[in-house]
Backbone as a printed PyTorch tensor [residue, N CA C, xyz], in Angstrom:
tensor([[[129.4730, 152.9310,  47.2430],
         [130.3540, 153.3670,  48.2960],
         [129.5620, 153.7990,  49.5250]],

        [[128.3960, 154.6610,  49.3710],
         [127.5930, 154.7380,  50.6260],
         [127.0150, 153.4420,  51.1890]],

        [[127.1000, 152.7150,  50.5050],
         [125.9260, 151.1160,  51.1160],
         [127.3210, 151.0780,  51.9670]],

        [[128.3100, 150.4900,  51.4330],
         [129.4790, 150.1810,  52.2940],
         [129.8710, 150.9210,  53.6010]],

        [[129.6130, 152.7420,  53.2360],
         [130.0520, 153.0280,  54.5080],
         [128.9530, 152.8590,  55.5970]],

        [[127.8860, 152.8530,  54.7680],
         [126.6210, 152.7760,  55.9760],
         [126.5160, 151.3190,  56.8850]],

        [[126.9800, 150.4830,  55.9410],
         [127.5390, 148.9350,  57.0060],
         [128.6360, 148.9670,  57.4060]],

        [[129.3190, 149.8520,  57.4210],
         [130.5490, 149.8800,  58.1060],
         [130.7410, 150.4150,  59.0520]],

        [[129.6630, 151.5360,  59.3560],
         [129.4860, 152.3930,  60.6990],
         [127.9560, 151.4610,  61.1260]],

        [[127.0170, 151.5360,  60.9060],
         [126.1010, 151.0030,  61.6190],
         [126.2590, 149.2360,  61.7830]],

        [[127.3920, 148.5290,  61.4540],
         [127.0990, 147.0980,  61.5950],
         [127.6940, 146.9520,  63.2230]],

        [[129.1850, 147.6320,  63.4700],
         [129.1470, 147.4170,  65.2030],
         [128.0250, 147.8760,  66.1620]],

        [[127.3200, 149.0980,  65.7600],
         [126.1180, 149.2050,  66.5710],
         [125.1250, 148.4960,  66.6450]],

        [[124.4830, 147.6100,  65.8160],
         [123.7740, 146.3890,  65.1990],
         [124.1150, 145.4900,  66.2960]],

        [[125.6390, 144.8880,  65.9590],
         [126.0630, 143.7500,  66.6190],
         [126.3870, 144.2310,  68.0290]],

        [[126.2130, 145.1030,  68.8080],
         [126.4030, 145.6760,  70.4110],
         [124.9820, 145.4960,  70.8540]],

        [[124.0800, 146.0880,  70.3110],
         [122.6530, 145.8570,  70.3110],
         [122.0390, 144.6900,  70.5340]],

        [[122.6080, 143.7720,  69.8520],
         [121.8630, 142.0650,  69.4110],
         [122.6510, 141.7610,  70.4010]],

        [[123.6550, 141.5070,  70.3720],
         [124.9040, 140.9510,  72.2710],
         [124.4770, 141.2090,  73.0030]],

        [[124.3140, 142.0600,  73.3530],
         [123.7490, 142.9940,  74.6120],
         [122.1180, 143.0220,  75.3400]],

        [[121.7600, 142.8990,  74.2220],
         [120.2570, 143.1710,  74.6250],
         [119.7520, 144.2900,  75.1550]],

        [[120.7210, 145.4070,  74.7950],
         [121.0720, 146.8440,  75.7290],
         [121.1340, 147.0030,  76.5430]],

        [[121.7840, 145.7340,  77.4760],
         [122.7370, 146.1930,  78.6210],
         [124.2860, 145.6810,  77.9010]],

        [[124.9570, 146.9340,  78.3440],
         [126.5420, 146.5430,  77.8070],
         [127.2650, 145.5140,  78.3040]],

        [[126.7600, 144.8580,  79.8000],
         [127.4800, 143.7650,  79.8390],
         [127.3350, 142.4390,  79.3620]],

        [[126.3010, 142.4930,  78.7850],
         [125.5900, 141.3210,  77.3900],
         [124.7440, 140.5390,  78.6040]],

        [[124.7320, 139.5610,  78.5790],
         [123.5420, 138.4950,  78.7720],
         [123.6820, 137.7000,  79.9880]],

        [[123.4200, 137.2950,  81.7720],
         [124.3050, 136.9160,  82.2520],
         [123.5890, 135.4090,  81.4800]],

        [[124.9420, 134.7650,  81.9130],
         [124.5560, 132.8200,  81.7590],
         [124.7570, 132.1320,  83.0380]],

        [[125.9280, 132.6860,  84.1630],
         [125.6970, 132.0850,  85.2710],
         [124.9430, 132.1390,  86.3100]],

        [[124.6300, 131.0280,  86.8740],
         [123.6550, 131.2000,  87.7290],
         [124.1170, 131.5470,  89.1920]],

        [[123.5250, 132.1990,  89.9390],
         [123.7850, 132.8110,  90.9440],
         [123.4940, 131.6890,  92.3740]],

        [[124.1500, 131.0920,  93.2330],
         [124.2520, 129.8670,  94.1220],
         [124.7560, 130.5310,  95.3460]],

        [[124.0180, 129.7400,  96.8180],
         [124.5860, 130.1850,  98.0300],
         [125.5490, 129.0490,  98.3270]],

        [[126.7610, 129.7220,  98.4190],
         [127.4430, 128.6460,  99.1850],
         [127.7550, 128.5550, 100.3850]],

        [[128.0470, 127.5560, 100.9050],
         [128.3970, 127.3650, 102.7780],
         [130.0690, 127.3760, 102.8790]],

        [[131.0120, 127.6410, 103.1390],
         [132.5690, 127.7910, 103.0150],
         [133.0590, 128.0540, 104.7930]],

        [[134.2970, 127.0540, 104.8450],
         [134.6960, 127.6180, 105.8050],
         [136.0980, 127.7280, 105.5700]],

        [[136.3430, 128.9230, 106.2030],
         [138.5070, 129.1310, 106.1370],
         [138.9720, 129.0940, 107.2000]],

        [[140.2510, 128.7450, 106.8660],
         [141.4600, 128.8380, 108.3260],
         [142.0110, 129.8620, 108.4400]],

        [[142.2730, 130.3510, 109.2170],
         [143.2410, 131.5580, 109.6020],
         [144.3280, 131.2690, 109.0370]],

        [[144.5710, 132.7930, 108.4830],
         [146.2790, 132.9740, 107.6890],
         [147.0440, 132.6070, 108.5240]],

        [[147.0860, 132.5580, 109.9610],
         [148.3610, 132.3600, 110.9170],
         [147.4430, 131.1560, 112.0990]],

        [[148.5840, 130.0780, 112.1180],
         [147.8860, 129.3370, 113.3290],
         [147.4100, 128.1170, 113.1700]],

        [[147.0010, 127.8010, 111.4560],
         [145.9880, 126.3220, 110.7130],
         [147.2740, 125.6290, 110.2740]],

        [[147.0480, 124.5910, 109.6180],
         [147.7030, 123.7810, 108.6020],
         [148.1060, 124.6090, 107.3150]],

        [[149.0210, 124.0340, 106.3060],
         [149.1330, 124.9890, 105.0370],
         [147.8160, 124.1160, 104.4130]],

        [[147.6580, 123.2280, 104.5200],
         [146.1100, 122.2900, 103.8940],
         [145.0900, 123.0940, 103.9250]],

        [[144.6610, 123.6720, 105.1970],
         [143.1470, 124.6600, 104.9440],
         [143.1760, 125.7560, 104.1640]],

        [[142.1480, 125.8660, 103.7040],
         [142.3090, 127.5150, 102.5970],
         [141.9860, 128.2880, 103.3430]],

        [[142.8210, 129.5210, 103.2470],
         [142.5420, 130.7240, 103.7910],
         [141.8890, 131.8470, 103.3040]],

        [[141.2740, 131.3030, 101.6910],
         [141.2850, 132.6120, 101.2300],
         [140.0540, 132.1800, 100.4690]],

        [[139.2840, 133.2590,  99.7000],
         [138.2060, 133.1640,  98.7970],
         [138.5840, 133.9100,  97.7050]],

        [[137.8570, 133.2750,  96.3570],
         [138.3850, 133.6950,  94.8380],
         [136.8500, 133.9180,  94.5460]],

        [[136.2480, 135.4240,  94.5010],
         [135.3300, 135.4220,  94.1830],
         [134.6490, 135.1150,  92.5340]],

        [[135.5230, 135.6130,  91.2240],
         [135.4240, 134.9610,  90.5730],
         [135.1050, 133.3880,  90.2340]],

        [[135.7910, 132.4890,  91.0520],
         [135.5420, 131.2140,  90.4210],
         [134.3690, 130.9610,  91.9820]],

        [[134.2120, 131.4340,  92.5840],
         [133.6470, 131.2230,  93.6450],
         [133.9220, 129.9590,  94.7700]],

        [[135.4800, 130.1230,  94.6850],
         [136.1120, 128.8100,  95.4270],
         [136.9560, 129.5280,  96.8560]],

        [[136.7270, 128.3380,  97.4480],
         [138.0320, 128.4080,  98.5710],
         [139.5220, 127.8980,  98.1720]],

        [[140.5010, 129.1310,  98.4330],
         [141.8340, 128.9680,  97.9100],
         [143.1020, 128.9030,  99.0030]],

        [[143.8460, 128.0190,  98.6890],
         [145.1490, 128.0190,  99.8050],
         [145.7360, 128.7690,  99.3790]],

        [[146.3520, 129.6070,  99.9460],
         [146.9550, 130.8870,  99.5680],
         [148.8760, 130.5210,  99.7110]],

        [[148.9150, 128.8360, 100.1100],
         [150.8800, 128.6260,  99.7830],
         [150.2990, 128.2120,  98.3560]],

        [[149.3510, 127.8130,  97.6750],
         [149.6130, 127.3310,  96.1960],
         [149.0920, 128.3350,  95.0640]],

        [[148.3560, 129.5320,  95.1880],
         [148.1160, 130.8250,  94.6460],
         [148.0260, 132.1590,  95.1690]],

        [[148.3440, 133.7020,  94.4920],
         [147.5260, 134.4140,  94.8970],
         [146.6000, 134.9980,  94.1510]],

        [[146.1090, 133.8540,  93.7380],
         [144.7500, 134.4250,  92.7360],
         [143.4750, 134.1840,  94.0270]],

        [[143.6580, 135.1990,  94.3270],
         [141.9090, 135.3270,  95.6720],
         [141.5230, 136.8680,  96.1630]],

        [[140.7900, 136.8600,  96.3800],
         [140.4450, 138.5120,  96.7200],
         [140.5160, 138.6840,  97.9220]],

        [[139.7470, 137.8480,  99.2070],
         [140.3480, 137.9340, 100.4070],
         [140.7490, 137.1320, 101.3600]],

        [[141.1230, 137.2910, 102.1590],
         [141.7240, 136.1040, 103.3700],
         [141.2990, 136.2810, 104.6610]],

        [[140.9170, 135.8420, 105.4560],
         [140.7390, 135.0200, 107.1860],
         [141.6420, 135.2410, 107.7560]],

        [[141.6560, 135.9760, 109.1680],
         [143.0940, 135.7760, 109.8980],
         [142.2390, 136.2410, 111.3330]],

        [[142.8780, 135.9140, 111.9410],
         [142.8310, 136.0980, 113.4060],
         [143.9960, 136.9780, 114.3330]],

        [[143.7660, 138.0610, 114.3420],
         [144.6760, 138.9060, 114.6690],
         [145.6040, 138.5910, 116.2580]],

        [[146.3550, 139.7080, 116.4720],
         [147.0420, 138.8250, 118.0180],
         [146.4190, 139.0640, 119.0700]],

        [[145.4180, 139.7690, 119.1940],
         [144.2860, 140.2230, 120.0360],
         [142.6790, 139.5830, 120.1640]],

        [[143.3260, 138.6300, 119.3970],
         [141.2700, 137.7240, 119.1980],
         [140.7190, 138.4960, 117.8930]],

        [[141.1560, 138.9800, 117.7010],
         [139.9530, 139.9450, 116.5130],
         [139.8300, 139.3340, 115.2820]],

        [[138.6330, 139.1710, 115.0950],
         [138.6720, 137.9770, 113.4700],
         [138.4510, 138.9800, 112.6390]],

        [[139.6440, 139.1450, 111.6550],
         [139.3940, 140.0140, 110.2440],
         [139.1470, 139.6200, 109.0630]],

        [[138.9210, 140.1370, 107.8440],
         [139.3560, 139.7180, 106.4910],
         [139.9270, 140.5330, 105.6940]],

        [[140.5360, 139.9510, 105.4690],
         [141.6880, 141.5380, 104.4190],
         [141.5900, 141.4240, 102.7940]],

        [[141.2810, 141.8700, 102.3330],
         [141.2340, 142.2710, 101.1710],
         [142.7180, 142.1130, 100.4880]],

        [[142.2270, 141.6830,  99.3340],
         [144.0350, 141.1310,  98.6300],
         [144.7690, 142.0950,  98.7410]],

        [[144.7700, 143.2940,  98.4790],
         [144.8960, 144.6200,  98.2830],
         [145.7800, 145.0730,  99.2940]],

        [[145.0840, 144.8480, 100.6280],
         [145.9900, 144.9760, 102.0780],
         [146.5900, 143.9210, 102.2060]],

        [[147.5630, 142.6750, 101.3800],
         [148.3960, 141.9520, 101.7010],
         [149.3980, 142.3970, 100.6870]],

        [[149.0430, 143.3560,  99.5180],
         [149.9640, 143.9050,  98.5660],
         [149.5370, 142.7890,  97.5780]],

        [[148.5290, 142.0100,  97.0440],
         [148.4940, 141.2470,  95.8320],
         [148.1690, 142.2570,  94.6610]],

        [[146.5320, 142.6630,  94.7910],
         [146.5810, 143.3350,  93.9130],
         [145.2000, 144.6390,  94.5630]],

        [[145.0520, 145.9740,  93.8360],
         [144.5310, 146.6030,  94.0320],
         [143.3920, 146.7980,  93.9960]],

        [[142.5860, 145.8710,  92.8570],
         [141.3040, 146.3190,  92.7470],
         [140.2740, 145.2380,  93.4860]],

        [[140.7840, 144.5300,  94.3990],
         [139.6960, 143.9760,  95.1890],
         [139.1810, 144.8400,  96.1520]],

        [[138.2290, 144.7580,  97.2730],
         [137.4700, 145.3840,  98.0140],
         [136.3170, 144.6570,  99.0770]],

        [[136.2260, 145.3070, 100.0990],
         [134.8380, 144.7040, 100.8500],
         [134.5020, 146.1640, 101.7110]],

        [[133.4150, 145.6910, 102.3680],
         [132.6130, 146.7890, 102.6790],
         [131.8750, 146.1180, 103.7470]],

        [[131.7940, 146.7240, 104.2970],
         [131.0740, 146.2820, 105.8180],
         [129.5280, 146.2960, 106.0500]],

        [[128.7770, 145.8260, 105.9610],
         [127.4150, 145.3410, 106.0850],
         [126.1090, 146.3900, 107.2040]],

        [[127.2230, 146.9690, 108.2860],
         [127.1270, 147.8520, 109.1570],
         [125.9500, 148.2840, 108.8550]],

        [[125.6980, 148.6710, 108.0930],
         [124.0720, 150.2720, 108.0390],
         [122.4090, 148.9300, 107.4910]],

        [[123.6910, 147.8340, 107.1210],
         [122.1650, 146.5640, 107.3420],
         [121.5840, 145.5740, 108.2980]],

        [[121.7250, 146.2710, 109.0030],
         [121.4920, 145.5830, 110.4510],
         [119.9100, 145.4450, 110.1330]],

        [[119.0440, 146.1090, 109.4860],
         [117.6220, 145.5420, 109.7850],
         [117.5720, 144.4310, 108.7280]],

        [[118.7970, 144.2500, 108.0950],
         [117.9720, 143.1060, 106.4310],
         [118.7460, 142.0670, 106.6330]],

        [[118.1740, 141.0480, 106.2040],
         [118.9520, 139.6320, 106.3190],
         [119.5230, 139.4300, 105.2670]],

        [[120.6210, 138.5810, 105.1800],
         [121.2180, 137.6610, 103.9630],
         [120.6450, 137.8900, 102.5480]],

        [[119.4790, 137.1540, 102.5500],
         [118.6930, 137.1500, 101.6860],
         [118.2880, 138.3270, 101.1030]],

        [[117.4530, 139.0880, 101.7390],
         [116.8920, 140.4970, 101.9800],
         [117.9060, 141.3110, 100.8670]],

        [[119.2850, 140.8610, 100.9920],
         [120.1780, 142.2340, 100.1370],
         [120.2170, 141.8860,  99.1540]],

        [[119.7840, 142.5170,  98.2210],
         [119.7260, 141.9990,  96.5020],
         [120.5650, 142.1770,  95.6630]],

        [[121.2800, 143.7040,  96.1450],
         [122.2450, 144.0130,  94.9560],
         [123.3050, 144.7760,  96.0190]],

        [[125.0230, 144.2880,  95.2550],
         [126.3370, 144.9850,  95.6590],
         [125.8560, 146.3500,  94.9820]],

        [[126.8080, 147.6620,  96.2300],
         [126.8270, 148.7020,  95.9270],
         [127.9790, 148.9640,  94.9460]],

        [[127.8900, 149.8700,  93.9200],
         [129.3250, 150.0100,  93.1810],
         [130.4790, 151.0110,  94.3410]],

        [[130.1270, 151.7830,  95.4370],
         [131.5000, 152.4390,  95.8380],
         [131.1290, 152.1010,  96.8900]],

        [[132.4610, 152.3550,  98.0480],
         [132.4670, 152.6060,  99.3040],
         [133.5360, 151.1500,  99.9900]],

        [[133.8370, 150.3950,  98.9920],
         [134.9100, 149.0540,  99.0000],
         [135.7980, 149.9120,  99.9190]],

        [[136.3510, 148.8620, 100.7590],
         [137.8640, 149.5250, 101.5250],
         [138.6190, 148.3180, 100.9740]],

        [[140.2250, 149.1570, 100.2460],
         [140.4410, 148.1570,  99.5660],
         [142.3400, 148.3300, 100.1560]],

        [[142.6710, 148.4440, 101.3050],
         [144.0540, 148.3020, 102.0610],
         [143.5450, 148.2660, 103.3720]],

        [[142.3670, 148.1870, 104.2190],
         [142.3280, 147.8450, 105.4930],
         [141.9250, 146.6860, 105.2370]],

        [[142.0780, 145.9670, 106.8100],
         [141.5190, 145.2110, 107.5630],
         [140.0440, 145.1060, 107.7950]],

        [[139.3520, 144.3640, 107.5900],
         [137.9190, 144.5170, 108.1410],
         [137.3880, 143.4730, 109.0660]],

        [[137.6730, 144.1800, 110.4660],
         [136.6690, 143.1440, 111.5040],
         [135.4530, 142.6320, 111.3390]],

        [[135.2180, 141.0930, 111.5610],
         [134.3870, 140.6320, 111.3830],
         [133.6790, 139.8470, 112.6410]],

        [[132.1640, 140.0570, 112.6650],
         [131.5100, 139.5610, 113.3580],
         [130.2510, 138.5750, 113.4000]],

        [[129.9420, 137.4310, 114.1600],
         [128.7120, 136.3990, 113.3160],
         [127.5900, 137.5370, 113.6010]],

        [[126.8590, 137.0990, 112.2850],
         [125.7230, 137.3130, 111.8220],
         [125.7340, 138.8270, 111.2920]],

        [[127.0010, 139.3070, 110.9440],
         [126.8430, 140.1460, 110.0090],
         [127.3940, 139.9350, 108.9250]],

        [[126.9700, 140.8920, 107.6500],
         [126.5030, 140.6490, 106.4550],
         [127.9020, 141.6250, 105.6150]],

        [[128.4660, 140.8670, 104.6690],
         [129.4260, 142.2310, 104.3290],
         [129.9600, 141.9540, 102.9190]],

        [[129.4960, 143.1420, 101.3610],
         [129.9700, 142.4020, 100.4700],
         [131.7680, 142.6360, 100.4690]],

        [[131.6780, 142.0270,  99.1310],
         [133.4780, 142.2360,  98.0440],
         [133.1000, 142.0900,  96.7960]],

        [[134.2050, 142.8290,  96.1450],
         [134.2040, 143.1880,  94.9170],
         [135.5040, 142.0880,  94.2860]],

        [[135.7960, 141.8040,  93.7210],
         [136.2950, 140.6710,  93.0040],
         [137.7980, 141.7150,  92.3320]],

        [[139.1920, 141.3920,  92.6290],
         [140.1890, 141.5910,  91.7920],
         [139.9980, 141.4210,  90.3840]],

        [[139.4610, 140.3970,  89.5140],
         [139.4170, 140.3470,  88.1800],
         [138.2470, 141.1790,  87.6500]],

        [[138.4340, 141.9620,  86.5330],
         [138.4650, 142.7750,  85.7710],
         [138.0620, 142.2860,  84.6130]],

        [[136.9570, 141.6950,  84.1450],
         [136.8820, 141.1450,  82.8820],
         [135.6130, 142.1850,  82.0610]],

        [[135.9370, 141.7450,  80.7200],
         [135.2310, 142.2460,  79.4050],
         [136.1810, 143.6160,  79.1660]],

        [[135.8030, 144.3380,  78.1210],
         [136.3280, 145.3430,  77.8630],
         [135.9220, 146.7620,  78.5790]],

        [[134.8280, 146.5910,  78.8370],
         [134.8230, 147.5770,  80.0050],
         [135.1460, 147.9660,  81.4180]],

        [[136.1290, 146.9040,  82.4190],
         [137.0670, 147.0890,  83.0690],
         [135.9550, 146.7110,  84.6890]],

        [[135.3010, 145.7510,  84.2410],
         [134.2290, 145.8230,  85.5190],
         [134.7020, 144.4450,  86.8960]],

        [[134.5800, 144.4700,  87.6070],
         [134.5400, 143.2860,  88.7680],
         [133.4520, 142.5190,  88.6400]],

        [[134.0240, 141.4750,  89.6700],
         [132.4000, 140.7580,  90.2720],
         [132.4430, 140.6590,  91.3070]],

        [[130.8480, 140.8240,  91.9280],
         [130.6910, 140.5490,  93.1790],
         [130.3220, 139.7250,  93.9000]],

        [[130.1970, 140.3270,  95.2690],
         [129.7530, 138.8250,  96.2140],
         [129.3750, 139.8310,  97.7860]],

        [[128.1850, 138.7680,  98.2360],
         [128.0730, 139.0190,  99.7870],
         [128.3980, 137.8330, 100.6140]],

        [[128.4410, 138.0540, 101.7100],
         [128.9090, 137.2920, 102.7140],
         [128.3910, 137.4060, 103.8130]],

        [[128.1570, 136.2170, 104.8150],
         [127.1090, 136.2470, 105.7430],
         [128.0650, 135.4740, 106.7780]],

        [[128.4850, 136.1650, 107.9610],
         [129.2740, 135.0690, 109.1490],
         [128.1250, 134.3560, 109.7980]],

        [[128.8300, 132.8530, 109.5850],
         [128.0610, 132.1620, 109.9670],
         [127.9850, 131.2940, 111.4160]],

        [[129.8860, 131.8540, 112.0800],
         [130.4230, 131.5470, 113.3860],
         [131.8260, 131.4150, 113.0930]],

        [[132.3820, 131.5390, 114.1600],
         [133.9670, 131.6180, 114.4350],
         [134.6050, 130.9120, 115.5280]],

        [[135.3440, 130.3050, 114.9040],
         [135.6600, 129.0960, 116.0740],
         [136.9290, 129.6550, 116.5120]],

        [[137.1170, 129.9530, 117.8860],
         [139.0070, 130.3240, 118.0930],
         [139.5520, 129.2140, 117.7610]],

        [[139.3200, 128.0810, 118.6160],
         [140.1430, 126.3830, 118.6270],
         [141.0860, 126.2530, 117.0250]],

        [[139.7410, 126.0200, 116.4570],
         [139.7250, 125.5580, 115.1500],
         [140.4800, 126.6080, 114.1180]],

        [[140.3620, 127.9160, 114.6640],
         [141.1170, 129.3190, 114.1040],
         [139.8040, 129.0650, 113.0000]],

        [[139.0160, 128.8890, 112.7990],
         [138.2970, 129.0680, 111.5690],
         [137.0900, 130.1940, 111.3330]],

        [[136.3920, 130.1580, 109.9720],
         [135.4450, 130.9800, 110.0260],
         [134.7050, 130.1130, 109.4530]],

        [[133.0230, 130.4120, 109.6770],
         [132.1190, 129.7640, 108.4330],
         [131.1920, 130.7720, 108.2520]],

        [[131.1350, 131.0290, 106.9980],
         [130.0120, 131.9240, 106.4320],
         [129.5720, 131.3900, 104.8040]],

        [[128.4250, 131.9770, 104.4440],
         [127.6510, 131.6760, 103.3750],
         [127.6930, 132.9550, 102.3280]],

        [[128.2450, 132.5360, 101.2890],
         [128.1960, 133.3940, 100.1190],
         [127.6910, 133.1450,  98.8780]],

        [[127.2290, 134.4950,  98.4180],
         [127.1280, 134.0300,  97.1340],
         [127.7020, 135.2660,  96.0700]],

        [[128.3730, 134.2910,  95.1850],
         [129.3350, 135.2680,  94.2070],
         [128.5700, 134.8540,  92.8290]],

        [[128.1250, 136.9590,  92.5970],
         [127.8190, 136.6400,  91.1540],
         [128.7970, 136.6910,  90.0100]],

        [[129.3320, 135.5160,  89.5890],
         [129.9410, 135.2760,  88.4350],
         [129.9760, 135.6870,  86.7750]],

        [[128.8380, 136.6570,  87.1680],
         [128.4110, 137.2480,  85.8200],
         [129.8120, 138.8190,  85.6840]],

        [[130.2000, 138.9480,  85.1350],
         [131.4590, 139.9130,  84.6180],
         [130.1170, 141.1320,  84.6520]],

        [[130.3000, 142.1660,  86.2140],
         [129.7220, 143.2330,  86.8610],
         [128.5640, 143.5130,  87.0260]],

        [[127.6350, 142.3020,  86.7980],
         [126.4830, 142.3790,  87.3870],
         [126.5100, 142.4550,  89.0790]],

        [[125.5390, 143.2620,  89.3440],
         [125.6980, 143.2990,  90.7250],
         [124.5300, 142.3250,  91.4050]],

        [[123.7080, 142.1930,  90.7250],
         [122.4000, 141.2570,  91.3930],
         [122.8410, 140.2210,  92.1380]],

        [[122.1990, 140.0670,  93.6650],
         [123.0220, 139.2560,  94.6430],
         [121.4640, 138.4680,  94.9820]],

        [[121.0410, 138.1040,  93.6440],
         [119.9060, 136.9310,  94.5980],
         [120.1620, 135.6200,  93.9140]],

        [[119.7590, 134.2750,  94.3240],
         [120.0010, 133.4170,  93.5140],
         [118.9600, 132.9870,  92.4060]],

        [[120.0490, 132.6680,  91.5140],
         [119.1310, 132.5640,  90.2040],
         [120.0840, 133.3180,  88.8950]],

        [[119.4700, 133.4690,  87.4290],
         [120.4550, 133.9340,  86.5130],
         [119.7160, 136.0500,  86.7580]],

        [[121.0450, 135.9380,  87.0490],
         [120.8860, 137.7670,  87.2830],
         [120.2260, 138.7900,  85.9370]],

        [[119.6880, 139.7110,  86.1450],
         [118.9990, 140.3720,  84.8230],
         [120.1090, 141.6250,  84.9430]],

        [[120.5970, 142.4230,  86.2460],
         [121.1290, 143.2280,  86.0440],
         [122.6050, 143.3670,  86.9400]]])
């Protein structure tokens, strides 16, 4: 009866250990990629262009055929190019971005890892080329209740075209924050 209880309490700690490698979010497998993306403005494009980004799958999304995306492109009535966070269109709450602001000396590259707080997750966030700004991902995966992230780099803004282009890269690993490319360690 003791052999039994002693594998019965020490075999989930065993098997968390060996998964894990002692980090609780286990092992990443995806690899971390810059992508080049451009969106249309929520108001003003075709329903054809995507307006929105799904940091999870790390795609551009039309937002008449889902609202599975974390944020969206719009061009306000004043010129002002924003991105709103799903959150501030009422989808869902736990997406976020954060403004790049206090990295004015580091490039793209240069930023290695998303911060865990400071997401604004019901405003608007003005956006400007050549600054740098992450998001935190609406989905919520594993059992410990974590996001994924991503940075973002404006890469120019076209009024004509209503568009944006910037370069991201979303780590796909369920709350790793490591923002360089390659398979993330943490």
């Amino acid at each position: 009866m003791r052999r039994l209880l002693f594998i019965v309490l020490l075999l989930p700690l065993g098997l968390a250990g060996g998964a894990c490698n002692g980090n609780p979010l286990g092992t990443a497998t995806l690899t971390n990629v810059v992508d080049t993306v451009v969106l249309g403005a929520l108001v003003g494009t075709g329903l054809d262009v995507p307006s929105a980004f799904a940091i999870a799958s790390s795609s551009v999304v039309r937002t008449d055929q889902t609202s599975a995306f974390d944020f969206a492109y719009n061009i306000e009535g004043n010129g002002t190019h924003v991105l709103l966070p799903a959150a501030a269109l009422g989808i869902s709450n736990a997406t976020g971005l954060q403004p790049g602001l206090f990295l004015a000396d580091q490039t793209f590259t240069q930023i290695t890892q998303a911060p865990l707080n400071g997401y604004t997750s019901l405003d608007t966030l003005t956006i400007a080329v050549n600054q740098v700004y992450y998001a935190r991902s609406s989905v919520v995966c594993t059992t410990l209740g974590v996001p994924v992230y991503a940075k973002l780099h404006i890469l120019s803004l076209d009024d004509v075209d209503r568009t944006v282009k910037m370069e991201i890269l979303a780590n796909r690993n369920c709350g790793f924050r490591d923002l360089e490319p390659g398979v993330p360690s943490s």
